[in-house]
Amino acid sequence: MSTGDVLALLSVLTAGTAMGWRLARVRARAWGASGAERLGQGFPSLAGTESLRDVLDSIVRGFSAGADGAPAVLRLYDPRTRLFEARAFAQVDESARGAVSNQDVTREQFDALAADASRTGCCLRVESTYAFGDQVLRTPSRGLVLVPLEDRGVDPLGYVAMAVGGERVAWRLGQSRGLEALAAYAVLAIDRAMLRGELESRALALAAASRNLKELERLKDNFLSTVSHELRTPLTSVKAYAETLLRQSGELDEPTAREFARVIVQESDRLNQVFDNILRMSPLENGRGRMVSQDFSVLDVCREVAERIEPELQRKGIGFELVAPRADVMLHGDRSALHHVIHNLLDNAGKFTDSGGHVRLLLDEDRELVRILVEDSGIGIPGEEAERVFDRFYQVDGSSTRSYGGPGLGLAVCRDVVNWHCGRIWSEPAPEGGSRFVMLLPRHGLIVRPHPRDADRVGARNQREAFYRLATALVAETMRTWIVSIMLVDDDGGGLRIEAALGIPPDVVRDVYLRQGESVAGAVWSEGRSIHVPDLDDDDRFKGRLNEVRYPTRSLLSCPLRLDGEILGVLNVNNKIDGTPFDDGDRLLLEALADRLASGLRDYRVFASSHETLASTQEALQALIDVRRQQVTPLREEVARCGLETARRLELDDADLRALAFALRHYDVGLAGVESALLRCSRPLTSEERLRIQEHVAHGVTLAAALGNVGPILKILLHHHENVDGTGYPHGLRGEAIPLGARIVRLVDTVAALLHGDARREAVDIDVALATVQAGVGRAFCPRLTPLFLEVVTERRDRLEAAAPEDTTAHRAPIVAPATAWEIEPVGAGTGEETR
Amino acid sequence: MKRILVVDDEKYIRNILDFSLGGEGFEVITADNGEEALTKSVDLHPDLIVLDVMMPKIDGFEVCRALKTKSDTKDIPIVILTARDRDEDRKKGKDAGVDRYMTKPFSPGRLVDLVHELLGLKQPD
């Protein structure tokens, strides 16, 4: 800011001081001392070189000083959360800052206030009786005034709230043209600073986009190279043998000719399998329209595949065995896709097993699941590759050495098919060496009730099914269960029907019809409250009343699907995967999920929303599922529970606990937008790479916002990397100004990351993790919450230790966003201050 | 009898080459990876090598490079037989010192002709 600018501003301010805001005061109190130069130093320049945080600090100090040192808070509006967030304070002590920050000011509250409050000049005077978040600033002798900061956009930029002495002062302040000028100047300065931040992040995004393009180009090359290798290998055999047969037809003896013909037939089959893999790859297949569900015998499918593959293995000198229960194993799913998957897995096992080894196909089931295992005695998969083998573009690392042959497209297709079935697949070391692929499939796959309106709209049924597939998968993944049902109140409001279900027999889905008050779901509908049955056998409420539950149930949770106060239906889950009963934390989590799904459910039911809305809902659901699938481990679940328990002891209300329960499971959803190579990178990151990872926070908020109105959750997601000393991101909030939930997630994230380790850091034990957190109190972690959290972790130590991964499965450690280095560095392992 | 080393990680390809070259009176020995190819080249002194590129452990180009820098193996003619058919791959082969470059899918008859030619033998008609 040049001296000329300063003088110009000063003259504007001076002109406005006649009504009580006197120049002397401005000079003496507002900016400390004499002279226009000091004014220029104290107030943000329009050059926009200061960070937004410094700009906001100067502005709020300016306002406060101009109003006789009144306590002041500056809130900026975030259109994603629809909240006004407290971003800077003046003359407000630390505990009051926390109180202010914890009072959410919504857009609706602000608009109502702007309409109701009496306005003097640019000032809104807030009556003492008016319910409004910033009233906590008010004292008996000081009233509340607001100065809106508005640019010409659709949304307000924010406002400054001040507690000023008495009505008269407030009135005079409103009359002051100096204040008006200050507000206008503040808007400009904030706009500039934000623009600069925006430009920086755009530049970053642009650089990332160009890198992504290059990466895509590389992936495309790799893909083509994989495909051509997989196609040409069998084709080469077919051609070579066929040509030899043709050229030497007269000279070949009968057994040789037969053998050649057999190779041709077998390699043609292999070629066909490769084609099938390519066609089944989702991008080429347009939403997997080819997949259809039916009831079929998995045992039959296993036998069919075995019949085809056994002779091949035998010729290679590999023993083969199908181990299956005597009784039939039935599954509701896509028969041909499963046939293909089992074939891929056996083919893959054969590829990496030498003569003299064995391959085993094991089929097994329990009440809810079909379990298919493929074991071999081959070379095994190195730990760090175990997850990557399912990557679509894995195998070709660009070089021509196939370090361990490479599974090619086959395993990527397996994962796609298993995901479609809401199942799970992973690889692990086999007990006797070699590798083992484990595939778990819910016995009753997803069923979606056909809807009369489906016929009115092209593709409506597919779209609805795609939505329900994502919605049930999200609930199943988040709640750790295999049984999910979404019930909706039918059109005439007479009863509840199952609209979509996973893990429930088709006749139950078809027949269940509940009136209000009838059974568990009917009771949830009529009472509008969740019902939680930890253990059905011990629960007197439902003994003999659950006639409609014709599928095995031990523990259940049922909660209303509510939208704008109206109950649309009921969301049910049964039986956790690990066999433990649902607890109250699970109840909060399910309620949070129900809130997320409700608006999507309405949209899909009536198709009221645009295609774009539906698409962004789907993208958000997919991201939540993907990140969750990559991250979920029993240990992470346990640490999350510690976080929720900490919040409970702080006596948060149900709504806040719900938001936290959801955020604790999905805070890293934005990682869906970060290249996985970056997350797996084992060298120290450059500062630019760190910025790219930091972008996951903003991306996560955008994704989560696509799932409807989730203000409190978005606040947690947005701030879960803030440090109490103000060195975190994205806003550099300090201390109590960071939302409580975000401070808890920060602790949970750090402890989970320490216990798991990642590409750059070894896992540490609980003692080291606790000491590391303790050492970060006052820097990254909240001094008020941390002792409580550590207490909870210590109490639950046994559970955490039981959930810790063993060495053999350590390679399944989830991806985590690398936190800033120091906080994750075990105590005594060097300073690691490089990030700051 | 001329000895030919066939290197490929696909069993069927090894078998058909064994059949085709064996039928022409060559002694055929085989290897299914780059490492084995290097050992057998040194130990068994083949007169010619038919070499795949994409293999476990060491790729064909590297095998070629290694052999062409050793005094006792540098004169063994090497035929690359690979599915990689891009210009950059051919260049890599040339840089590694390969004698001939043939792409898959291939004609066994033509490969046999090529082997005869490289060994300076009379081509059968």
mmCIF file of C-alpha atoms in Angstrom, chain A residues 423-673:
data_model
loop_
_atom_site.group_PDB
_atom_site.id
_atom_site.type_symbol
_atom_site.label_atom_id
_atom_site.label_comp_id
_atom_site.label_asym_id
_atom_site.label_seq_id
_atom_site.Cartn_x
_atom_site.Cartn_y
_atom_site.Cartn_z
ATOM 1 C CA GLY A 423 -18.419 -58.853 -1.306
ATOM 2 C CA ARG A 424 -14.760 -58.742 -0.442
ATOM 3 C CA ILE A 425 -11.629 -60.151 -2.026
ATOM 4 C CA TRP A 426 -8.035 -60.070 -0.901
ATOM 5 C CA SER A 427 -4.855 -62.055 -1.144
ATOM 6 C CA GLU A 428 -2.761 -63.352 1.713
ATOM 7 C CA PRO A 429 0.080 -65.802 2.155
ATOM 8 C CA ALA A 430 -1.164 -69.397 2.093
ATOM 9 C CA PRO A 431 -0.425 -71.447 5.229
ATOM 10 C CA GLU A 432 2.051 -73.706 3.421
ATOM 11 C CA GLY A 433 3.672 -71.007 1.292
ATOM 12 C CA GLY A 434 2.346 -69.706 -1.973
ATOM 13 C CA SER A 435 -0.639 -67.423 -2.021
ATOM 14 C CA ARG A 436 -4.277 -67.619 -1.129
ATOM 15 C CA PHE A 437 -7.084 -65.553 -2.589
ATOM 16 C CA VAL A 438 -10.074 -65.195 -0.337
ATOM 17 C CA MET A 439 -13.434 -64.182 -1.728
ATOM 18 C CA LEU A 440 -16.426 -63.547 0.508
ATOM 19 C CA LEU A 441 -19.837 -63.031 -1.056
ATOM 20 C CA PRO A 442 -23.098 -62.294 0.702
ATOM 21 C CA ARG A 443 -25.263 -65.320 0.027
ATOM 22 C CA HIS A 444 -28.186 -63.134 -0.958
ATOM 23 C CA GLY A 445 -26.927 -60.371 -3.191
ATOM 24 C CA LEU A 446 -28.637 -57.046 -3.674
ATOM 25 C CA ILE A 447 -32.294 -57.135 -4.608
ATOM 26 C CA VAL A 448 -34.046 -53.978 -5.744
ATOM 27 C CA ARG A 449 -37.821 -53.931 -5.909
ATOM 28 C CA PRO A 450 -39.059 -53.153 -9.402
ATOM 29 C CA HIS A 451 -40.981 -49.930 -9.569
ATOM 30 C CA PRO A 452 -44.004 -49.213 -11.786
ATOM 31 C CA ARG A 453 -42.464 -45.881 -12.776
ATOM 32 C CA ASP A 454 -39.296 -47.568 -14.039
ATOM 33 C CA ALA A 455 -41.034 -48.094 -17.356
ATOM 34 C CA ASP A 456 -41.646 -44.360 -17.807
ATOM 35 C CA ARG A 457 -38.029 -43.504 -18.062
ATOM 36 C CA VAL A 458 -35.292 -44.992 -20.145
ATOM 37 C CA GLY A 459 -32.594 -46.415 -17.947
ATOM 38 C CA ALA A 460 -34.515 -45.525 -14.797
ATOM 39 C CA ARG A 461 -34.307 -49.017 -13.419
ATOM 40 C CA ASN A 462 -30.577 -49.239 -14.036
ATOM 41 C CA GLN A 463 -30.023 -45.878 -12.413
ATOM 42 C CA ARG A 464 -32.110 -46.771 -9.414
ATOM 43 C CA GLU A 465 -30.333 -50.069 -9.076
ATOM 44 C CA ALA A 466 -26.945 -48.386 -9.333
ATOM 45 C CA PHE A 467 -27.931 -45.984 -6.567
ATOM 46 C CA TYR A 468 -29.224 -48.723 -4.281
ATOM 47 C CA ARG A 469 -26.130 -50.796 -4.947
ATOM 48 C CA LEU A 470 -23.954 -47.906 -3.778
ATOM 49 C CA ALA A 471 -26.222 -47.011 -0.880
ATOM 50 C CA THR A 472 -26.372 -50.547 0.510
ATOM 51 C CA ALA A 473 -22.656 -51.069 -0.089
ATOM 52 C CA LEU A 474 -21.910 -47.870 1.825
ATOM 53 C CA VAL A 475 -24.094 -48.948 4.740
ATOM 54 C CA ALA A 476 -22.608 -52.457 4.704
ATOM 55 C CA GLU A 477 -19.030 -51.147 4.566
ATOM 56 C CA THR A 478 -19.549 -48.481 7.196
ATOM 57 C CA MET A 479 -21.548 -50.598 9.623
ATOM 58 C CA ARG A 480 -19.412 -53.718 9.032
ATOM 59 C CA THR A 481 -22.375 -55.931 8.289
ATOM 60 C CA TRP A 482 -23.619 -58.188 5.500
ATOM 61 C CA ILE A 483 -27.338 -57.616 6.027
ATOM 62 C CA VAL A 484 -28.842 -54.281 5.038
ATOM 63 C CA SER A 485 -32.369 -53.348 4.087
ATOM 64 C CA ILE A 486 -33.835 -50.063 2.972
ATOM 65 C CA MET A 487 -37.604 -49.927 3.549
ATOM 66 C CA LEU A 488 -39.789 -47.183 2.168
ATOM 67 C CA VAL A 489 -43.286 -46.109 3.070
ATOM 68 C CA ASP A 490 -45.405 -46.984 0.028
ATOM 69 C CA ASP A 491 -47.129 -44.339 -2.051
ATOM 70 C CA ASP A 492 -50.458 -44.377 -0.216
ATOM 71 C CA GLY A 493 -48.682 -44.248 3.155
ATOM 72 C CA GLY A 494 -50.271 -47.528 4.210
ATOM 73 C CA GLY A 495 -47.234 -49.620 4.944
ATOM 74 C CA LEU A 496 -43.517 -50.252 4.698
ATOM 75 C CA ARG A 497 -41.964 -52.380 1.982
ATOM 76 C CA ILE A 498 -38.389 -53.447 1.402
ATOM 77 C CA GLU A 499 -37.164 -51.326 -1.476
ATOM 78 C CA ALA A 500 -33.631 -52.696 -1.616
ATOM 79 C CA ALA A 501 -31.884 -55.332 0.413
ATOM 80 C CA LEU A 502 -28.584 -57.080 0.752
ATOM 81 C CA GLY A 503 -28.288 -60.426 2.485
ATOM 82 C CA ILE A 504 -32.026 -61.094 2.624
ATOM 83 C CA PRO A 505 -33.828 -63.913 0.781
ATOM 84 C CA PRO A 506 -35.919 -62.821 -2.224
ATOM 85 C CA ASP A 507 -39.215 -64.102 -0.812
ATOM 86 C CA VAL A 508 -38.733 -62.005 2.326
ATOM 87 C CA VAL A 509 -37.957 -58.948 0.219
ATOM 88 C CA ARG A 510 -41.052 -59.592 -1.871
ATOM 89 C CA ASP A 511 -43.499 -60.353 0.933
ATOM 90 C CA VAL A 512 -42.676 -58.147 3.896
ATOM 91 C CA TYR A 513 -45.301 -55.470 4.369
ATOM 92 C CA LEU A 514 -45.485 -53.727 7.720
ATOM 93 C CA ARG A 515 -48.105 -51.348 9.022
ATOM 94 C CA GLN A 516 -47.324 -48.623 11.534
ATOM 95 C CA GLY A 517 -46.256 -50.082 14.851
ATOM 96 C CA GLU A 518 -45.946 -53.547 13.425
ATOM 97 C CA SER A 519 -42.718 -55.319 14.365
ATOM 98 C CA VAL A 520 -39.418 -53.471 14.718
ATOM 99 C CA ALA A 521 -39.397 -51.405 11.534
ATOM 100 C CA GLY A 522 -43.082 -50.539 11.926
ATOM 101 C CA ALA A 523 -42.367 -49.334 15.456
ATOM 102 C CA VAL A 524 -39.478 -47.203 14.206
ATOM 103 C CA TRP A 525 -41.847 -45.693 11.647
ATOM 104 C CA SER A 526 -44.612 -44.910 14.125
ATOM 105 C CA GLU A 527 -42.335 -43.691 16.908
ATOM 106 C CA GLY A 528 -39.842 -41.896 14.662
ATOM 107 C CA ARG A 529 -37.005 -43.205 16.812
ATOM 108 C CA SER A 530 -34.278 -45.773 16.296
ATOM 109 C CA ILE A 531 -34.582 -49.194 17.815
ATOM 110 C CA HIS A 532 -31.427 -50.913 18.930
ATOM 111 C CA VAL A 533 -31.429 -54.580 19.877
ATOM 112 C CA PRO A 534 -27.917 -55.582 20.981
ATOM 113 C CA ASP A 535 -28.811 -59.238 21.431
ATOM 114 C CA LEU A 536 -32.136 -60.586 20.276
ATOM 115 C CA ASP A 537 -32.061 -63.608 22.550
ATOM 116 C CA ASP A 538 -31.780 -61.442 25.637
ATOM 117 C CA ASP A 539 -34.356 -58.885 24.614
ATOM 118 C CA ASP A 540 -37.785 -59.246 26.150
ATOM 119 C CA ARG A 541 -39.301 -56.591 23.905
ATOM 120 C CA PHE A 542 -39.222 -58.705 20.789
ATOM 121 C CA LYS A 543 -39.474 -62.278 21.966
ATOM 122 C CA GLY A 544 -41.911 -64.034 19.653
ATOM 123 C CA ARG A 545 -42.725 -60.822 17.834
ATOM 124 C CA LEU A 546 -40.242 -61.137 15.040
ATOM 125 C CA ASN A 547 -42.148 -63.545 12.859
ATOM 126 C CA GLU A 548 -41.254 -61.703 9.735
ATOM 127 C CA VAL A 549 -37.554 -62.044 10.342
ATOM 128 C CA ARG A 550 -37.008 -65.150 8.323
ATOM 129 C CA TYR A 551 -33.309 -64.699 8.130
ATOM 130 C CA PRO A 552 -30.888 -65.256 10.966
ATOM 131 C CA THR A 553 -30.664 -62.341 13.341
ATOM 132 C CA ARG A 554 -28.634 -61.918 16.466
ATOM 133 C CA SER A 555 -28.258 -58.183 16.790
ATOM 134 C CA LEU A 556 -30.134 -55.492 14.942
ATOM 135 C CA LEU A 557 -30.413 -51.770 14.455
ATOM 136 C CA SER A 558 -33.244 -49.965 12.815
ATOM 137 C CA CYS A 559 -33.569 -46.238 12.279
ATOM 138 C CA PRO A 560 -35.903 -43.832 10.497
ATOM 139 C CA LEU A 561 -35.055 -42.359 7.106
ATOM 140 C CA ARG A 562 -36.162 -38.823 7.598
ATOM 141 C CA LEU A 563 -36.254 -35.896 5.218
ATOM 142 C CA ASP A 564 -37.523 -32.449 6.214
ATOM 143 C CA GLY A 565 -39.272 -33.960 9.223
ATOM 144 C CA GLU A 566 -41.150 -36.543 7.186
ATOM 145 C CA ILE A 567 -40.368 -40.227 7.589
ATOM 146 C CA LEU A 568 -39.656 -41.726 4.178
ATOM 147 C CA GLY A 569 -38.830 -45.154 5.431
ATOM 148 C CA VAL A 570 -36.606 -47.224 7.671
ATOM 149 C CA LEU A 571 -32.995 -48.360 7.381
ATOM 150 C CA ASN A 572 -32.116 -51.714 8.961
ATOM 151 C CA VAL A 573 -28.892 -53.588 9.563
ATOM 152 C CA ASN A 574 -28.419 -56.991 11.170
ATOM 153 C CA ASN A 575 -25.413 -58.757 12.660
ATOM 154 C CA LYS A 576 -21.959 -57.307 12.596
ATOM 155 C CA ILE A 577 -19.303 -59.166 10.645
ATOM 156 C CA ASP A 578 -17.097 -59.694 13.678
ATOM 157 C CA GLY A 579 -20.006 -61.205 15.619
ATOM 158 C CA THR A 580 -20.085 -58.501 18.291
ATOM 159 C CA PRO A 581 -23.427 -56.881 19.083
ATOM 160 C CA PHE A 582 -24.220 -53.420 17.746
ATOM 161 C CA ASP A 583 -23.514 -50.747 20.333
ATOM 162 C CA ASP A 584 -24.762 -47.215 20.775
ATOM 163 C CA GLY A 585 -21.899 -45.865 18.658
ATOM 164 C CA ASP A 586 -23.218 -48.007 15.814
ATOM 165 C CA ARG A 587 -26.671 -46.557 16.400
ATOM 166 C CA LEU A 588 -25.306 -43.010 15.966
ATOM 167 C CA LEU A 589 -23.427 -44.075 12.861
ATOM 168 C CA LEU A 590 -26.488 -45.645 11.254
ATOM 169 C CA GLU A 591 -28.554 -42.543 11.996
ATOM 170 C CA ALA A 592 -25.891 -40.398 10.353
ATOM 171 C CA LEU A 593 -25.923 -42.678 7.309
ATOM 172 C CA ALA A 594 -29.717 -42.546 7.168
ATOM 173 C CA ASP A 595 -29.528 -38.746 7.038
ATOM 174 C CA ARG A 596 -27.028 -38.928 4.179
ATOM 175 C CA LEU A 597 -29.128 -41.355 2.174
ATOM 176 C CA ALA A 598 -32.547 -39.803 2.701
ATOM 177 C CA SER A 599 -32.257 -37.051 0.117
ATOM 178 C CA GLY A 600 -30.783 -39.441 -2.432
ATOM 179 C CA LEU A 601 -33.640 -41.841 -1.819
ATOM 180 C CA ARG A 602 -36.209 -39.200 -2.544
ATOM 181 C CA ASP A 603 -34.344 -38.071 -5.648
ATOM 182 C CA TYR A 604 -34.203 -41.574 -7.037
ATOM 183 C CA ARG A 605 -37.748 -42.380 -6.156
ATOM 184 C CA VAL A 606 -39.307 -39.461 -7.937
ATOM 185 C CA PHE A 607 -36.460 -38.517 -10.254
ATOM 186 C CA ALA A 608 -36.983 -34.958 -9.175
ATOM 187 C CA SER A 609 -33.333 -34.065 -9.532
ATOM 188 C CA SER A 610 -31.224 -33.377 -12.533
ATOM 189 C CA HIS A 611 -28.920 -35.934 -13.994
ATOM 190 C CA GLU A 612 -25.973 -33.948 -12.619
ATOM 191 C CA THR A 613 -27.280 -34.162 -9.069
ATOM 192 C CA LEU A 614 -27.775 -37.888 -9.351
ATOM 193 C CA ALA A 615 -24.318 -38.284 -10.843
ATOM 194 C CA SER A 616 -22.639 -36.283 -8.103
ATOM 195 C CA THR A 617 -24.528 -38.260 -5.448
ATOM 196 C CA GLN A 618 -23.250 -41.453 -7.042
ATOM 197 C CA GLU A 619 -19.718 -40.136 -7.266
ATOM 198 C CA ALA A 620 -19.782 -39.175 -3.595
ATOM 199 C CA LEU A 621 -21.141 -42.559 -2.535
ATOM 200 C CA GLN A 622 -18.553 -44.350 -4.638
ATOM 201 C CA ALA A 623 -15.732 -42.301 -3.104
ATOM 202 C CA LEU A 624 -16.960 -43.022 0.430
ATOM 203 C CA ILE A 625 -17.087 -46.737 -0.350
ATOM 204 C CA ASP A 626 -13.717 -46.859 -2.101
ATOM 205 C CA VAL A 627 -11.791 -45.018 0.579
ATOM 206 C CA ARG A 628 -13.514 -46.991 3.286
ATOM 207 C CA ARG A 629 -12.655 -50.262 1.537
ATOM 208 C CA GLN A 630 -9.037 -49.233 1.308
ATOM 209 C CA GLN A 631 -8.866 -48.128 4.893
ATOM 210 C CA VAL A 632 -11.054 -50.256 7.040
ATOM 211 C CA THR A 633 -9.235 -52.428 9.544
ATOM 212 C CA PRO A 634 -10.371 -53.646 12.943
ATOM 213 C CA LEU A 635 -7.683 -51.454 14.499
ATOM 214 C CA ARG A 636 -8.952 -48.332 12.796
ATOM 215 C CA GLU A 637 -12.475 -49.164 13.986
ATOM 216 C CA GLU A 638 -11.224 -49.465 17.551
ATOM 217 C CA VAL A 639 -9.385 -46.145 17.443
ATOM 218 C CA ALA A 640 -12.504 -44.509 16.006
ATOM 219 C CA ARG A 641 -14.485 -45.918 18.919
ATOM 220 C CA CYS A 642 -12.027 -44.310 21.319
ATOM 221 C CA GLY A 643 -12.729 -40.991 19.598
ATOM 222 C CA LEU A 644 -16.476 -41.366 19.953
ATOM 223 C CA GLU A 645 -16.141 -42.414 23.587
ATOM 224 C CA THR A 646 -14.065 -39.280 24.246
ATOM 225 C CA ALA A 647 -16.865 -37.158 22.820
ATOM 226 C CA ARG A 648 -19.449 -38.968 24.917
ATOM 227 C CA ARG A 649 -17.543 -38.138 28.088
ATOM 228 C CA LEU A 650 -17.680 -34.502 27.058
ATOM 229 C CA GLU A 651 -21.456 -34.889 27.031
ATOM 230 C CA LEU A 652 -21.972 -33.827 23.443
ATOM 231 C CA ASP A 653 -25.568 -34.040 22.313
ATOM 232 C CA ASP A 654 -26.858 -36.775 20.030
ATOM 233 C CA ALA A 655 -26.703 -34.675 16.863
ATOM 234 C CA ASP A 656 -23.042 -33.792 17.418
ATOM 235 C CA LEU A 657 -22.205 -37.388 18.299
ATOM 236 C CA ARG A 658 -23.917 -38.547 15.102
ATOM 237 C CA ALA A 659 -21.902 -36.121 13.020
ATOM 238 C CA LEU A 660 -18.719 -37.246 14.733
ATOM 239 C CA ALA A 661 -19.552 -40.957 14.369
ATOM 240 C CA PHE A 662 -19.908 -40.431 10.618
ATOM 241 C CA ALA A 663 -16.851 -38.207 10.312
ATOM 242 C CA LEU A 664 -14.707 -40.692 12.247
ATOM 243 C CA ARG A 665 -15.402 -43.303 9.564
ATOM 244 C CA HIS A 666 -15.192 -41.081 6.511
ATOM 245 C CA TYR A 667 -12.909 -38.128 7.237
ATOM 246 C CA ASP A 668 -10.446 -39.138 4.549
ATOM 247 C CA VAL A 669 -12.997 -39.521 1.755
ATOM 248 C CA GLY A 670 -11.168 -36.789 -0.151
ATOM 249 C CA LEU A 671 -8.255 -39.191 -0.646
ATOM 250 C CA ALA A 672 -10.357 -40.610 -3.469
ATOM 251 C CA GLY A 673 -9.118 -37.597 -5.411
#
